[in-house]
Every structure is written in structure tokens, then in C-alpha cells.
Amino acid sequence: MITITLDARRSQDQLNLLALPPQKRKRLVWRAAAELKKLAARHVRQQQDPNGKPWTPRKRGKRKMLRGLPKLLEIHAPGQDVAELGFKRGTMNAHAGVIANTHQKGHTYQVTAASRRRIASSEGNKLKPATKAQARKLRELGFKRPGARKGSYRSASLGWITGNLNYAQAGLLIRKLKDEPVKTRWEIELPARPFLGANAKQREQAFARALQSIDYGWDVNKQEMKGK
């Protein structure tokens, strides 16, 4: 499980935390962790890391990434001055914490042709029609469909391809027309898309808001509480 630990002892001198009663200190780190939880959700909404750098975009499509992960964050308090952000199990095959860690740090993994065939079979790709992207690729590679006369061929429209070929057939034809060596295994690189954590300014703001929320904001002004 991926966790973010907020250690209040690092900021005790600056915020006079030692003067707070134990229960107030516990509430403070809990509220600060809640602020960092909100911050993780903001990073996902903005599709950027804690320093404001945009994530590597998808290779295909423009759908936002990791939208469901912040909803699975939960707060634990294993000690007096420590709060942790961890992940619930979630509904995916892998634990949400494992998925978050993979995206947070990036990962390179190997895929085999056999495993891809098993996945394709389980997803019902023999019944799934060819996609428009596959159809465009087939036309680009010069694919022709059978003509009205025996032995004749004619250009295939996008509609004909998506209406007469399934996903698996289109994929096989693309590989054949490309005439590329058949790969048995290859690597897929997942770029890092960090959303957990905070920069120094964000951590200060999290503590400022947390102090204000427990009515101990004696040295906190509105400017310190503003987000970037």
C-alpha cells in the first residue's frame, strides 16, 4: 500500500506544536493529512504532479487519468504525532495501493504474445467489431476487400471494415500487411504520473489550514492558507 506519512515533529519548532495538548496534536496531524488528501485529488483533476508539471499525456485519447484513485484514499493515525494516507482495496484485480504506486513512480513491464492472446480472448475480441482506428490503418496499408466478381478486389471503406471484420481479424491483417517480424515478447513503459505528496509551500498551507480548523491559528493569516 502506498502511504504518505505526515510527521508533525518536523514542524514543532515553527508551529509551537509542543504547546498543544496531545488530543489537539492528534487532531492537527489528522486535519493536515485531510488537506493532503484534497491536494492529491486536485493533482488528479489538473493532471499534474505536486510541482505543477503536467503528466505525460495518453498515447491515445484524451480521457483524464487516475480519476478513481483519490476516492480510495483513507487516513490512519498509527501514532500520536503521525497521520498516514493509505488506500482502500478498491474493486480492481490489483490493490488500489499497488496501482497508485505504479503510476506514482512509473514502471516498465514485459508482455508476451501468449498473455495478450489470453487477454484478448477473455475480453471477447472475436465478437468485438474492428475499430475505426484499425480500419484507418488497414486502408493506409492498402487493404482491399473482395469485389463482386470472383478474384477481383476493390478498396474497402471504413464502414465496410468495421461492419465485416472483428477486432482480432483486423489486428491479424494489420500485422500481416506490415510484414513485420512477429514478436513473442516486448516491453511496455508506463511513465510516472505522481499525484501523491506536496511541495514545501503546500505542506505549510496544509498545516496552516489544519491549525485554523482546530482554532489554534494564532500565527496563521489568510495569505498562508491560500492555495497556489
Coordinates of C-alpha atoms in Angstrom, one line a residue:
M1 CA 0.0 0.0 0.0
I2 CA 1.2 3.5 -0.8
T3 CA 1.2 5.8 2.2
I4 CA 2.1 9.4 2.9
T5 CA 3.3 9.9 6.4
L6 CA 2.9 13.3 8.0
D7 CA 5.3 13.7 10.9
A8 CA 4.3 16.7 13.0
R9 CA 7.6 16.6 14.9
R10 CA 9.4 18.1 11.9
S11 CA 7.3 21.3 12.3
Q12 CA 7.0 21.6 16.1
D13 CA 9.6 24.4 16.5
Q14 CA 7.9 26.5 13.8
L15 CA 4.3 25.9 14.8
N16 CA 4.8 25.6 18.6
L17 CA 3.1 22.2 18.5
L18 CA 4.7 21.1 21.8
A19 CA 2.4 23.6 23.5
L20 CA -0.7 21.8 22.2
P21 CA -2.5 19.2 24.3
P22 CA -2.0 15.6 22.9
Q23 CA -5.5 15.4 21.6
K24 CA -5.2 18.7 19.8
R25 CA -1.9 17.5 18.2
K26 CA -3.6 14.3 17.1
R27 CA -6.4 16.3 15.5
L28 CA -3.9 18.6 13.9
V29 CA -2.0 15.9 12.0
W30 CA -5.3 14.3 11.1
R31 CA -6.6 17.6 9.6
A32 CA -3.3 18.2 7.8
A33 CA -3.5 14.7 6.3
A34 CA -7.0 15.5 5.2
E35 CA -5.6 18.6 3.4
L36 CA -3.0 16.5 1.6
K37 CA -5.8 14.1 0.6
K38 CA -7.6 17.0 -1.0
L39 CA -4.4 18.0 -2.7
A40 CA -4.0 14.6 -4.2
A41 CA -7.5 14.9 -5.7
R42 CA -6.6 18.3 -7.1
H43 CA -3.4 17.0 -8.7
V44 CA -5.5 14.3 -10.5
R45 CA -8.1 16.9 -11.6
Q46 CA -5.4 19.1 -13.0
Q47 CA -3.4 16.1 -14.3
Q48 CA -0.1 17.3 -12.9
D49 CA 2.5 16.5 -10.3
P50 CA 2.8 18.3 -6.9
N51 CA 5.2 20.8 -8.5
G52 CA 2.7 21.7 -11.2
K53 CA 4.4 19.8 -14.1
P54 CA 1.8 18.3 -16.5
W55 CA 1.7 14.5 -16.6
T56 CA 2.8 12.6 -19.7
P57 CA -0.4 12.5 -21.8
R58 CA -2.0 9.3 -23.1
K59 CA -0.7 7.9 -26.3
R60 CA -4.3 7.6 -27.5
G61 CA -7.4 9.6 -26.5
K62 CA -7.8 12.5 -24.2
R63 CA -9.7 11.0 -21.2
K64 CA -8.4 12.0 -17.8
M65 CA -6.3 9.5 -16.0
L66 CA -6.4 8.1 -12.4
R67 CA -9.7 9.7 -11.6
G68 CA -10.9 7.0 -9.3
L69 CA -7.8 6.7 -7.1
P70 CA -8.3 9.7 -4.8
K71 CA -11.7 8.4 -3.8
L72 CA -9.9 5.3 -2.3
L73 CA -7.6 7.3 -0.1
E74 CA -8.2 7.0 3.6
I75 CA -6.5 8.4 6.7
H76 CA -4.9 6.3 9.5
A77 CA -3.3 7.5 12.7
P78 CA -0.8 4.9 13.9
G79 CA 0.8 7.2 16.4
Q80 CA 0.3 10.4 18.4
D81 CA 2.0 12.8 16.0
V82 CA 1.7 10.8 12.8
A83 CA -1.1 10.5 10.3
E84 CA -0.9 8.3 7.2
L85 CA -2.7 8.4 3.8
G86 CA -3.3 4.9 2.6
F87 CA -5.5 3.2 0.0
K88 CA -8.6 1.0 0.4
R89 CA -8.7 -2.2 -1.6
G90 CA -10.9 -1.0 -4.4
T91 CA -12.7 -3.1 -7.0
M92 CA -9.8 -3.8 -9.4
N93 CA -7.9 -7.1 -9.6
A94 CA -4.9 -5.4 -8.1
H95 CA -5.0 -3.4 -4.8
A96 CA -5.5 0.3 -5.3
G97 CA -2.3 1.0 -3.5
V98 CA -0.3 -1.1 -5.9
I99 CA -1.9 0.7 -8.9
A100 CA -1.2 4.1 -7.3
N101 CA 2.5 3.1 -6.6
T102 CA 2.9 2.0 -10.2
H103 CA 1.6 5.3 -11.6
Q104 CA 3.4 7.4 -8.9
K105 CA 6.8 6.0 -9.8
G106 CA 6.3 4.7 -13.3
H107 CA 7.0 1.1 -14.3
T108 CA 8.4 -0.9 -17.2
Y109 CA 7.0 -4.4 -17.6
Q110 CA 7.3 -7.2 -20.1
V111 CA 4.3 -8.5 -22.1
T112 CA 4.3 -11.8 -24.0
A113 CA 2.2 -12.6 -27.1
A114 CA 0.6 -15.5 -25.3
S115 CA -0.6 -13.3 -22.5
R116 CA -2.0 -10.8 -24.9
R117 CA -3.9 -13.6 -26.7
R118 CA -5.4 -14.7 -23.4
I119 CA -6.5 -11.2 -22.5
A120 CA -7.9 -10.7 -26.0
S121 CA -9.9 -14.0 -25.7
S122 CA -11.2 -13.1 -22.2
E123 CA -12.3 -9.7 -23.5
G124 CA -14.3 -11.2 -26.3
N125 CA -12.3 -9.6 -29.1
K126 CA -13.6 -12.2 -31.6
L127 CA -17.0 -10.7 -31.2
K128 CA -15.9 -7.1 -30.9
P129 CA -16.0 -5.3 -34.2
A130 CA -12.9 -3.7 -35.8
T131 CA -12.3 -0.2 -34.5
K132 CA -12.2 2.9 -36.7
A133 CA -8.5 3.2 -35.9
Q134 CA -7.9 -0.3 -37.2
A135 CA -10.0 0.5 -40.3
R136 CA -7.9 3.6 -41.0
K137 CA -4.7 1.7 -40.5
L138 CA -5.9 -1.1 -42.9
R139 CA -6.7 1.5 -45.6
E140 CA -3.4 3.1 -45.1
L141 CA -1.7 -0.2 -45.6
G142 CA -3.6 -0.8 -48.9
F143 CA -6.1 -3.4 -47.7
K144 CA -8.7 -4.3 -50.3
R145 CA -11.9 -6.3 -49.9
P146 CA -13.3 -8.9 -52.3
G147 CA -15.1 -7.4 -55.3
A148 CA -18.3 -8.5 -56.9
R149 CA -16.6 -10.7 -59.5
K150 CA -14.7 -13.8 -58.4
G151 CA -11.0 -13.0 -57.9
S152 CA -11.5 -9.2 -58.0
Y153 CA -10.7 -6.7 -55.3
R154 CA -11.7 -3.2 -54.5
S155 CA -10.9 -0.5 -51.9
A156 CA -12.6 -1.1 -48.6
S157 CA -14.4 1.8 -46.9
L158 CA -14.1 2.4 -43.2
G159 CA -17.7 1.3 -42.8
W160 CA -17.1 -2.0 -44.7
I161 CA -14.1 -2.8 -42.5
T162 CA -15.9 -2.1 -39.2
G163 CA -19.0 -3.9 -40.4
N164 CA -17.4 -7.0 -41.7
L165 CA -14.2 -7.6 -39.7
N166 CA -13.9 -8.2 -36.0
Y167 CA -11.2 -6.8 -33.7
A168 CA -9.0 -9.9 -33.8
Q169 CA -9.2 -10.3 -37.6
A170 CA -8.3 -6.6 -38.2
G171 CA -5.4 -6.9 -35.9
L172 CA -4.1 -10.0 -37.7
L173 CA -4.5 -8.4 -41.1
I174 CA -2.6 -5.3 -39.9
R175 CA 0.3 -7.4 -38.7
K176 CA 0.4 -9.3 -42.0
L177 CA 0.2 -6.2 -44.2
K178 CA 3.0 -4.5 -42.2
D179 CA 5.2 -7.6 -42.8
E180 CA 7.0 -7.1 -39.6
P181 CA 8.8 -9.8 -37.6
V182 CA 6.5 -11.5 -35.2
K183 CA 7.4 -10.5 -31.6
T184 CA 7.0 -13.1 -28.8
R185 CA 7.6 -10.5 -26.0
W186 CA 8.1 -6.8 -25.7
E187 CA 8.3 -4.1 -23.1
I188 CA 5.7 -1.5 -22.2
E189 CA 6.8 1.6 -20.4
L190 CA 4.3 3.3 -18.1
P191 CA 5.5 6.9 -17.4
A192 CA 5.5 8.3 -13.9
R193 CA 2.4 10.4 -13.1
P194 CA 2.9 11.4 -9.5
F195 CA -0.1 12.8 -7.7
L196 CA 0.7 12.0 -4.0
G197 CA 2.8 14.3 -1.9
A198 CA 3.2 18.0 -1.7
N199 CA 5.9 20.6 -2.2
A200 CA 7.2 22.8 0.8
K201 CA 4.7 25.5 0.2
Q202 CA 1.8 23.1 0.0
R203 CA 2.8 21.4 3.2
E204 CA 2.9 24.8 5.0
Q205 CA -0.5 25.6 3.7
A206 CA -1.8 22.2 4.8
F207 CA -0.6 22.9 8.4
A208 CA -2.0 26.4 8.3
R209 CA -5.4 25.2 7.3
A210 CA -5.3 22.4 9.9
L211 CA -4.3 24.8 12.7
Q212 CA -7.2 27.2 11.7
S213 CA -9.6 24.3 11.7
I214 CA -8.8 23.4 15.3
D215 CA -9.0 27.0 16.4
Y216 CA -5.2 27.3 17.0
G217 CA -4.4 29.6 14.2
W218 CA -2.7 32.2 16.4
D219 CA 0.1 32.9 13.9
V220 CA -1.8 32.0 10.7
N221 CA -3.0 34.6 8.2
K222 CA -5.2 34.2 5.1
Q223 CA -2.2 34.6 2.8
E224 CA -0.6 31.5 4.3
M225 CA -3.8 29.5 3.8
K226 CA -4.2 30.3 0.1
G227 CA -3.5 27.6 -2.5
K228 CA -1.2 28.3 -5.3

